[in-house]
Amino acid sequence: MLTEQQKAQYAKDGYLMLPDLVTQPEREALIARAYEIIEEDNLEQAARFSTIDRAQINNAYFLGSAETIRCFFEEEAFSPEGELLQPRAQSINKIGHALHDLDPVFKRFAQRPEFGDIARDLGLSQPSLYQTMVIFKQPRIGGEVTWHQDATFFYTEPSSVITYWFALEDATLQNGCLWLEPGGHQGPLRERYLCEQGDLSMRPLSDQPWPTASGTPMPVKAGSLLVFHGHLPHYSAPNRSDKSRIALTFHVVDGACEYAPENWLQRGRLGSFSL
């Protein structure tokens, strides 16, 4: 699937851009299904999601999403009186986290053989898809996602997680594209996100600062796939524009590695989803 040049670039920079990997019909079907899920969900128990103030996250609702499909509101979706400021379809931060297991549209997409080929070309012997998310960066209220590394949340020994970031719409500087630190995957893992007896906490591992002054913006055209290493620092700014930015993400780990029992997401009854 990948050329030797592409593998070398990934090893050097920690990411790889693969253009035109998702067809327009696929994108349209995935987006349409995401909006159907929002309308089907009664949202009575839906929680807000924030990477800035994790205390806002409802732990029970969040942990329960590991093996089902749940919607999470944008942090700024509500007025002080608790009323939605925009229609519900423009108020959701993300849908997660078992779309590839439980929804036929997303499952069919996840079963494309190229996705397993990419992971094996990047060194995973048993690619296992642990998490899917539709991430909305909603117009005007799309929240900031602070600098982080995905291996913080998907810790294996040795480290193995790879992120697939599919642009379902154009991601631009105006609507909150990702920022990356090229080569930053060669640095240490700075934090671990732990779940211990239902309590969630972030444990510092390194005092190396985040690349707030050296990040590189990464606009992505709709239909392209951005693949990056689990140690690669990345961030996205708020969306204050009038254009949405919708992405689909996979988190893929090597089933041959030891998956930490302290990770928040455990696959339990769903078992392994092999690519």
Coordinates of C-alpha atoms in Angstrom, one line a residue:
M1 CA 0.0 0.0 0.0
L2 CA 2.8 2.4 0.9
T3 CA 6.0 3.2 -1.0
E4 CA 9.4 3.0 0.7
Q5 CA 9.5 6.8 0.4
Q6 CA 6.2 7.2 2.2
K7 CA 7.4 4.8 5.0
A8 CA 10.6 6.9 5.3
Q9 CA 8.7 10.1 5.5
Y10 CA 6.5 8.6 8.3
A11 CA 9.5 7.5 10.2
K12 CA 11.1 11.0 9.9
D13 CA 8.1 13.2 10.5
G14 CA 5.6 11.0 12.3
Y15 CA 2.8 11.5 9.9
L16 CA 1.8 10.8 6.3
M17 CA -0.9 12.4 4.0
L18 CA -2.7 10.2 1.7
P19 CA -4.9 12.2 -0.7
D20 CA -8.2 11.1 -2.3
L21 CA -8.5 7.9 -0.3
V22 CA -12.2 8.5 0.6
T23 CA -14.6 8.8 -2.3
Q24 CA -17.3 11.5 -2.5
P25 CA -20.1 8.9 -2.2
E26 CA -18.4 7.4 0.9
R27 CA -18.0 10.9 2.5
E28 CA -21.6 11.8 1.8
A29 CA -22.8 8.5 3.2
L30 CA -20.7 8.8 6.4
I31 CA -21.8 12.4 7.0
A32 CA -25.5 11.6 6.3
R33 CA -25.3 8.7 8.7
A34 CA -23.7 10.8 11.4
Y35 CA -26.5 13.4 11.3
E36 CA -29.1 10.6 11.4
I37 CA -27.5 9.3 14.6
I38 CA -27.7 12.7 16.1
E39 CA -31.4 12.9 15.3
E40 CA -32.1 9.4 16.5
D41 CA -30.4 9.9 19.8
N42 CA -32.8 11.4 22.4
L43 CA -29.7 13.2 23.9
E44 CA -31.3 13.4 27.3
Q45 CA -28.2 12.0 29.0
A46 CA -25.7 13.4 26.5
A47 CA -22.7 15.1 28.2
R48 CA -20.6 18.0 27.2
F49 CA -17.0 17.3 26.0
S50 CA -14.0 19.5 26.7
T51 CA -10.3 18.9 26.5
I52 CA -9.7 22.1 28.5
D53 CA -11.8 21.3 31.5
R54 CA -12.1 17.5 31.8
A55 CA -14.0 17.9 35.1
Q56 CA -17.0 18.8 32.9
I57 CA -17.0 15.3 31.4
N58 CA -19.6 12.9 32.9
N59 CA -17.4 9.9 33.8
A60 CA -20.2 7.3 33.7
Y61 CA -21.6 8.5 30.4
F62 CA -18.1 8.8 28.9
L63 CA -16.9 5.3 30.0
G64 CA -20.1 3.8 28.9
S65 CA -19.5 5.0 25.3
A66 CA -16.6 2.6 24.9
E67 CA -18.9 -0.1 23.7
T68 CA -21.8 1.8 22.3
I69 CA -22.5 4.9 20.2
R70 CA -23.1 8.2 22.1
C71 CA -23.2 11.9 21.2
F72 CA -21.3 14.6 23.1
F73 CA -22.2 18.3 23.0
E74 CA -19.8 21.1 22.3
E75 CA -18.7 22.8 25.4
E76 CA -20.2 26.1 24.2
A77 CA -23.5 24.6 22.9
F78 CA -25.7 26.0 25.7
S79 CA -26.8 29.4 26.9
P80 CA -26.4 30.2 30.7
E81 CA -30.1 29.1 31.0
G82 CA -29.3 25.7 29.5
E83 CA -30.9 26.2 26.1
L84 CA -29.1 25.1 22.9
L85 CA -27.7 28.2 21.0
Q86 CA -27.8 26.4 17.7
P87 CA -29.8 23.5 16.2
R88 CA -28.8 20.1 17.7
A89 CA -27.1 19.1 14.4
Q90 CA -24.8 22.1 14.9
S91 CA -24.3 21.5 18.6
I92 CA -22.6 18.1 18.8
N93 CA -18.8 17.9 19.4
K94 CA -18.4 14.2 18.6
I95 CA -20.0 10.8 18.2
G96 CA -18.2 7.8 19.6
H97 CA -16.8 5.3 20.2
A98 CA -17.9 2.0 18.7
L99 CA -19.3 3.1 15.4
H100 CA -17.2 0.5 13.5
D101 CA -18.7 -2.3 15.6
L102 CA -22.4 -1.3 15.8
D103 CA -23.3 0.9 12.8
P104 CA -23.5 -0.8 9.4
V105 CA -22.4 2.3 7.4
F106 CA -19.3 2.9 9.5
K107 CA -18.5 -0.8 9.8
R108 CA -18.6 -1.3 6.0
F109 CA -16.2 1.6 5.6
A110 CA -13.8 0.3 8.3
Q111 CA -13.6 -3.0 6.6
R112 CA -11.8 -1.6 3.5
P113 CA -8.7 -3.8 3.2
E114 CA -6.4 -0.8 2.5
F115 CA -6.7 0.4 6.1
G116 CA -5.1 -2.8 7.4
D117 CA -2.5 -2.7 4.7
I118 CA -1.5 0.8 5.8
A119 CA -1.1 -0.3 9.4
R120 CA 1.0 -3.3 8.5
D121 CA 3.2 -1.2 6.2
L122 CA 3.8 1.0 9.3
G123 CA 4.9 -1.9 11.4
L124 CA 1.8 -3.2 13.2
S125 CA 1.6 -7.0 12.9
Q126 CA -2.0 -7.4 14.1
P127 CA -3.8 -4.1 13.4
S128 CA -6.8 -3.8 15.8
L129 CA -9.3 -1.0 15.5
Y130 CA -10.2 0.1 19.1
Q131 CA -12.0 3.4 18.6
T132 CA -14.0 5.4 16.0
M133 CA -15.1 8.9 16.4
V134 CA -16.9 11.4 14.2
I135 CA -15.4 14.7 15.3
F136 CA -17.4 17.9 14.5
K137 CA -15.7 21.3 14.7
Q138 CA -19.0 23.1 14.7
P139 CA -19.5 26.6 13.1
R140 CA -19.0 29.4 15.6
I141 CA -18.8 27.2 18.7
G142 CA -16.3 24.4 17.7
G143 CA -14.1 23.9 20.7
E144 CA -10.3 23.9 21.0
V145 CA -8.5 20.6 21.4
T146 CA -5.4 21.2 23.4
W147 CA -2.0 19.8 22.6
H148 CA -1.8 16.0 23.3
Q149 CA -0.5 12.7 22.1
D150 CA -2.9 9.8 21.3
A151 CA -0.7 7.2 23.0
T152 CA -1.7 9.0 26.3
F153 CA -5.1 7.4 25.9
F154 CA -4.2 4.1 24.1
Y155 CA -1.1 2.9 26.0
T156 CA 0.5 -0.3 24.9
E157 CA 3.8 -2.0 25.6
P158 CA 5.6 -1.3 23.4
S159 CA 3.8 1.8 22.1
S160 CA 1.8 1.0 19.0
V161 CA -1.2 3.2 18.5
I162 CA -1.7 4.9 15.1
T163 CA -4.3 7.5 14.3
Y164 CA -6.2 7.6 11.0
W165 CA -7.8 11.1 10.5
F166 CA -10.1 11.1 7.6
A167 CA -11.3 14.6 6.4
L168 CA -15.0 14.3 5.5
E169 CA -15.0 18.0 4.8
D170 CA -12.2 20.5 4.0
A171 CA -10.1 21.3 7.2
T172 CA -8.7 24.8 6.9
L173 CA -6.9 27.3 9.1
Q174 CA -10.3 29.1 9.3
N175 CA -12.4 26.2 10.6
G176 CA -9.9 24.5 12.9
C177 CA -7.5 22.2 11.1
L178 CA -5.0 20.2 13.0
W179 CA -1.5 21.5 14.0
L180 CA 1.3 19.0 14.3
E181 CA 4.9 18.9 15.5
P182 CA 6.8 17.2 12.7
G183 CA 9.3 14.8 14.2
G184 CA 7.8 15.3 17.6
H185 CA 6.9 11.6 17.8
Q186 CA 10.6 10.9 18.6
G187 CA 10.1 12.7 22.0
P188 CA 8.8 11.2 25.2
L189 CA 5.2 10.4 26.0
R190 CA 4.2 13.3 28.3
E191 CA 1.1 12.0 30.0
R192 CA -1.0 8.9 30.6
Y193 CA -4.8 9.0 31.0
L194 CA -5.8 6.5 33.6
C195 CA -9.0 4.8 34.6
E196 CA -8.8 3.3 38.1
Q197 CA -12.0 2.0 39.7
G198 CA -14.1 4.3 37.5
D199 CA -12.0 7.4 38.3
L200 CA -10.3 9.2 35.4
S201 CA -7.0 11.0 35.9
M202 CA -4.1 12.4 33.9
R203 CA -0.6 11.3 35.2
P204 CA 2.4 13.4 34.1
L205 CA 5.3 11.4 32.7
S206 CA 7.6 14.1 31.3
D207 CA 8.1 17.9 31.8
Q208 CA 9.0 18.4 28.1
P209 CA 6.9 21.4 27.0
W210 CA 4.3 21.3 24.3
P211 CA 5.2 22.8 20.9
T212 CA 3.1 25.9 21.2
A213 CA 5.4 28.0 19.1
S214 CA 6.7 25.4 16.7
G215 CA 3.6 23.7 15.5
T216 CA 2.8 23.3 11.8
P217 CA -0.7 23.8 10.5
M218 CA -2.0 20.9 8.5
P219 CA -4.9 21.8 6.2
V220 CA -6.5 18.6 4.8
K221 CA -8.7 18.4 1.7
A222 CA -11.9 16.5 1.9
G223 CA -11.4 12.8 1.1
S224 CA -7.8 12.7 2.3
L225 CA -6.4 10.6 5.1
L226 CA -3.8 11.9 7.6
V227 CA -2.1 9.1 9.4
F228 CA 0.1 9.8 12.4
H229 CA 2.1 8.2 15.1
G230 CA 0.7 7.9 18.6
H231 CA 3.5 10.0 20.1
L232 CA 3.1 12.9 17.6
P233 CA 1.9 16.1 19.5
H234 CA -1.2 17.7 17.8
Y235 CA -3.7 20.4 18.5
S236 CA -6.6 22.2 16.9
A237 CA -7.9 25.7 17.4
P238 CA -11.6 26.7 18.0
N239 CA -13.8 27.2 14.9
R240 CA -15.2 30.7 14.8
S241 CA -16.0 30.5 11.1
D242 CA -19.4 29.8 9.5
K243 CA -18.1 26.5 8.0
S244 CA -18.1 23.2 9.7
R245 CA -15.2 20.8 9.8
I246 CA -16.1 17.1 10.1
A247 CA -13.5 14.3 10.5
L248 CA -13.7 10.6 11.1
T249 CA -10.9 9.1 13.2
F250 CA -9.7 5.6 13.9
H251 CA -7.4 4.6 16.7
V252 CA -5.5 1.4 15.7
V253 CA -3.2 -0.6 18.0
D254 CA -1.1 -3.7 17.5
G255 CA -3.0 -6.7 18.9
A256 CA 0.4 -8.3 19.5
C257 CA 1.3 -5.7 22.1
E258 CA 0.1 -5.6 25.7
Y259 CA -2.9 -3.2 26.0
A260 CA -2.9 -1.5 29.3
P261 CA -5.8 -2.4 31.7
E262 CA -5.7 1.2 33.0
N263 CA -6.7 2.6 29.6
W264 CA -10.1 4.2 29.8
L265 CA -11.4 2.3 26.7
Q266 CA -11.7 -1.4 27.1
R267 CA -13.3 -3.6 24.4
G268 CA -14.8 -6.2 26.8
R269 CA -17.8 -7.8 25.1
L270 CA -17.0 -6.4 21.7
G271 CA -13.6 -8.1 21.5
S272 CA -11.0 -7.4 18.8
F273 CA -11.9 -5.7 15.5
S274 CA -9.1 -6.7 13.2
L275 CA -8.2 -4.6 10.1

